CSV table of C-alpha atoms in Angstrom, one decimal:
chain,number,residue,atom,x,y,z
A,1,UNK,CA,23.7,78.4,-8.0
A,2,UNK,CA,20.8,79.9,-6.0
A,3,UNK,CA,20.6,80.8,-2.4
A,4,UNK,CA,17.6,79.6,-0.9
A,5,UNK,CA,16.6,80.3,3.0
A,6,UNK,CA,13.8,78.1,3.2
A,7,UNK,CA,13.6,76.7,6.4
A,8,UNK,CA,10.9,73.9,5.7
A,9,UNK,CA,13.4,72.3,2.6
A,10,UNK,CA,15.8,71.2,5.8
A,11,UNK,CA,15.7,71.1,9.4
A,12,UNK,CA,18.8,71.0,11.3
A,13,UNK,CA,18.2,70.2,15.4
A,14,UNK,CA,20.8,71.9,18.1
A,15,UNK,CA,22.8,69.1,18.3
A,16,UNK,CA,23.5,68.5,14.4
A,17,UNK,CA,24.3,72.6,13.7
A,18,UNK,CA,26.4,72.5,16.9
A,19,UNK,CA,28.7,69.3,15.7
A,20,UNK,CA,29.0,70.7,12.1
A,21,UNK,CA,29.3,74.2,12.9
A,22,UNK,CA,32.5,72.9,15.1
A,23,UNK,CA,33.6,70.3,12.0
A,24,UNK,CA,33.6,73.4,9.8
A,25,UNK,CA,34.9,75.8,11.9
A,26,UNK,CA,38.2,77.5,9.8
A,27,UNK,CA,38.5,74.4,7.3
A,28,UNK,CA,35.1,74.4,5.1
A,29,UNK,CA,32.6,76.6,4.1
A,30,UNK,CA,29.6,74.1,4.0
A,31,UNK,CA,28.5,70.8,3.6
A,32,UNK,CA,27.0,69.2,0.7
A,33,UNK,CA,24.0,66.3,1.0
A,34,UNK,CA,23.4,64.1,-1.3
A,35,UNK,CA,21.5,60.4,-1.9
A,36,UNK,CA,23.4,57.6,-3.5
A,37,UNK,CA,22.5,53.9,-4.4
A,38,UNK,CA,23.8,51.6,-1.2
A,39,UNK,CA,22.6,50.6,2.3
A,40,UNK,CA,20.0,47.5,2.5
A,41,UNK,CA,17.1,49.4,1.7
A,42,UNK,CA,18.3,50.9,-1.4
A,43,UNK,CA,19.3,54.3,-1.3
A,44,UNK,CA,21.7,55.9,1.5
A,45,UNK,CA,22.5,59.9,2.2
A,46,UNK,CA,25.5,61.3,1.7
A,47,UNK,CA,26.7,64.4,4.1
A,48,UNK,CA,30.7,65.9,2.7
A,49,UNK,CA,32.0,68.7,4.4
A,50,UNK,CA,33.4,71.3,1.3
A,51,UNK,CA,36.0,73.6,1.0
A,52,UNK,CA,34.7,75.7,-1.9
A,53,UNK,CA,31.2,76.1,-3.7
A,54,UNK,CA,29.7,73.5,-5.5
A,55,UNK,CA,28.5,73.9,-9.1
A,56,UNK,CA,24.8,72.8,-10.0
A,57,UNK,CA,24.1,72.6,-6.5
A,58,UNK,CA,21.1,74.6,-5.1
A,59,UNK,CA,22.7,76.5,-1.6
A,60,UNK,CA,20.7,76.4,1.5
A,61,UNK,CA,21.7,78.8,4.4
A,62,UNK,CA,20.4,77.0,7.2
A,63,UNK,CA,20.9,79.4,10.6
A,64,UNK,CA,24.4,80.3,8.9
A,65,UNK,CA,25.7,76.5,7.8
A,66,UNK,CA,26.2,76.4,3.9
A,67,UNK,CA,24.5,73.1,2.6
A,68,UNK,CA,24.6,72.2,-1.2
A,69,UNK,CA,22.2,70.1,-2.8
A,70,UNK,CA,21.8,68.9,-6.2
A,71,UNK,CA,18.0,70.2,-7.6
A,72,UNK,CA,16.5,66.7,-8.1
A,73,UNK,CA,17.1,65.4,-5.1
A,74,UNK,CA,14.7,68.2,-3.5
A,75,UNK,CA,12.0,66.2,-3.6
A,76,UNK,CA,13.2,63.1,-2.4
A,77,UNK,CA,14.3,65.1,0.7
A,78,UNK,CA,11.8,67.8,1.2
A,79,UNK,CA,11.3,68.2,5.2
A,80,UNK,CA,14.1,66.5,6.0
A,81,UNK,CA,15.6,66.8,9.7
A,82,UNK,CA,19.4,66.5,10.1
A,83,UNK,CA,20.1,65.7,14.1
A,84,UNK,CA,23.0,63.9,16.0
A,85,UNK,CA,23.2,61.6,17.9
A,86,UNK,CA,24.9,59.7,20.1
A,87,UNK,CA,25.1,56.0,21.4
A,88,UNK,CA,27.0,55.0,23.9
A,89,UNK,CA,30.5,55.5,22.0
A,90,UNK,CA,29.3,56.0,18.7
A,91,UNK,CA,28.0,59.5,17.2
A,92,UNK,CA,26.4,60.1,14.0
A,93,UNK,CA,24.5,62.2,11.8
A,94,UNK,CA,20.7,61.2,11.7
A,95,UNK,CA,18.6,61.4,9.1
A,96,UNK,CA,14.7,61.8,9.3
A,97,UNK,CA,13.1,62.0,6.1
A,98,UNK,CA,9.2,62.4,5.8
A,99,UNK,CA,9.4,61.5,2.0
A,100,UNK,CA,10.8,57.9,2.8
A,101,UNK,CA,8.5,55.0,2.9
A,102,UNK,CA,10.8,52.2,4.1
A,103,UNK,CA,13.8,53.1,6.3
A,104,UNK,CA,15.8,50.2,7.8
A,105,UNK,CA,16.5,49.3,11.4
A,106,UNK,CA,19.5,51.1,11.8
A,107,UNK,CA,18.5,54.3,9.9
A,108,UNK,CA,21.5,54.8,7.4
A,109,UNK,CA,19.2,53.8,3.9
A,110,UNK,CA,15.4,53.8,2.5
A,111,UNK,CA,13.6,53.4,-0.4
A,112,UNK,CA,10.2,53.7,-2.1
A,113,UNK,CA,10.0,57.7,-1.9
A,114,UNK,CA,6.8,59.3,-2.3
């Protein structure tokens, strides 16, 4: 596993490092982000909350949050900004990806990666 600090492979806004910093607090000691197949446009990200160190994962310390991310999906999510939001009584995670070509209305999946 290798620790990387690079601040352009993942943005995280206020918001976002605020609400997981408080979901982690004394429970986990990162989160882990991933892509799987799913959504309507193809492809849909993954955020886990982990309790111990994941193997074959590259770490990211991101202003002191833990997150693990498999090597080839680097790529796919290079410049990625994690933010939070919140909708009248919903809240979620936001993903905004600047290697997705197609992202769908509601902004969970995408496809056709450059």
């Amino acid at each position: 596993m290798k620790i990387k600090n690079n601040l352009n492979v993942i943005i995280i806004t206020k918001k976002a490092r605020s609400q997981i910093q408080n979901l982690l607090y004394n429970k986990f000691i990162g989160i882990k982000l991933n892509i799987k197949n799913s959504g309507c446009m193809g492809l849909k990200y993954e955020l886990k909350f982990v309790k111990k160190k994941c193997k074959n994962y590259v770490l990211f310390n991101i202003k002191k949050i833990n997150i693990f991310v498999k090597k080839k999906i680097i790529p796919l999510i290079y410049g990625i900004k994690i933010d939070f939001i919140k909708e009248g009584l919903n809240k979620k995670f936001n993903f905004i990806n600047p290697q997705a070509k197609n992202v769908c209305g509601c902004g969970s999946s995408f496809n056709n990666i450059t």
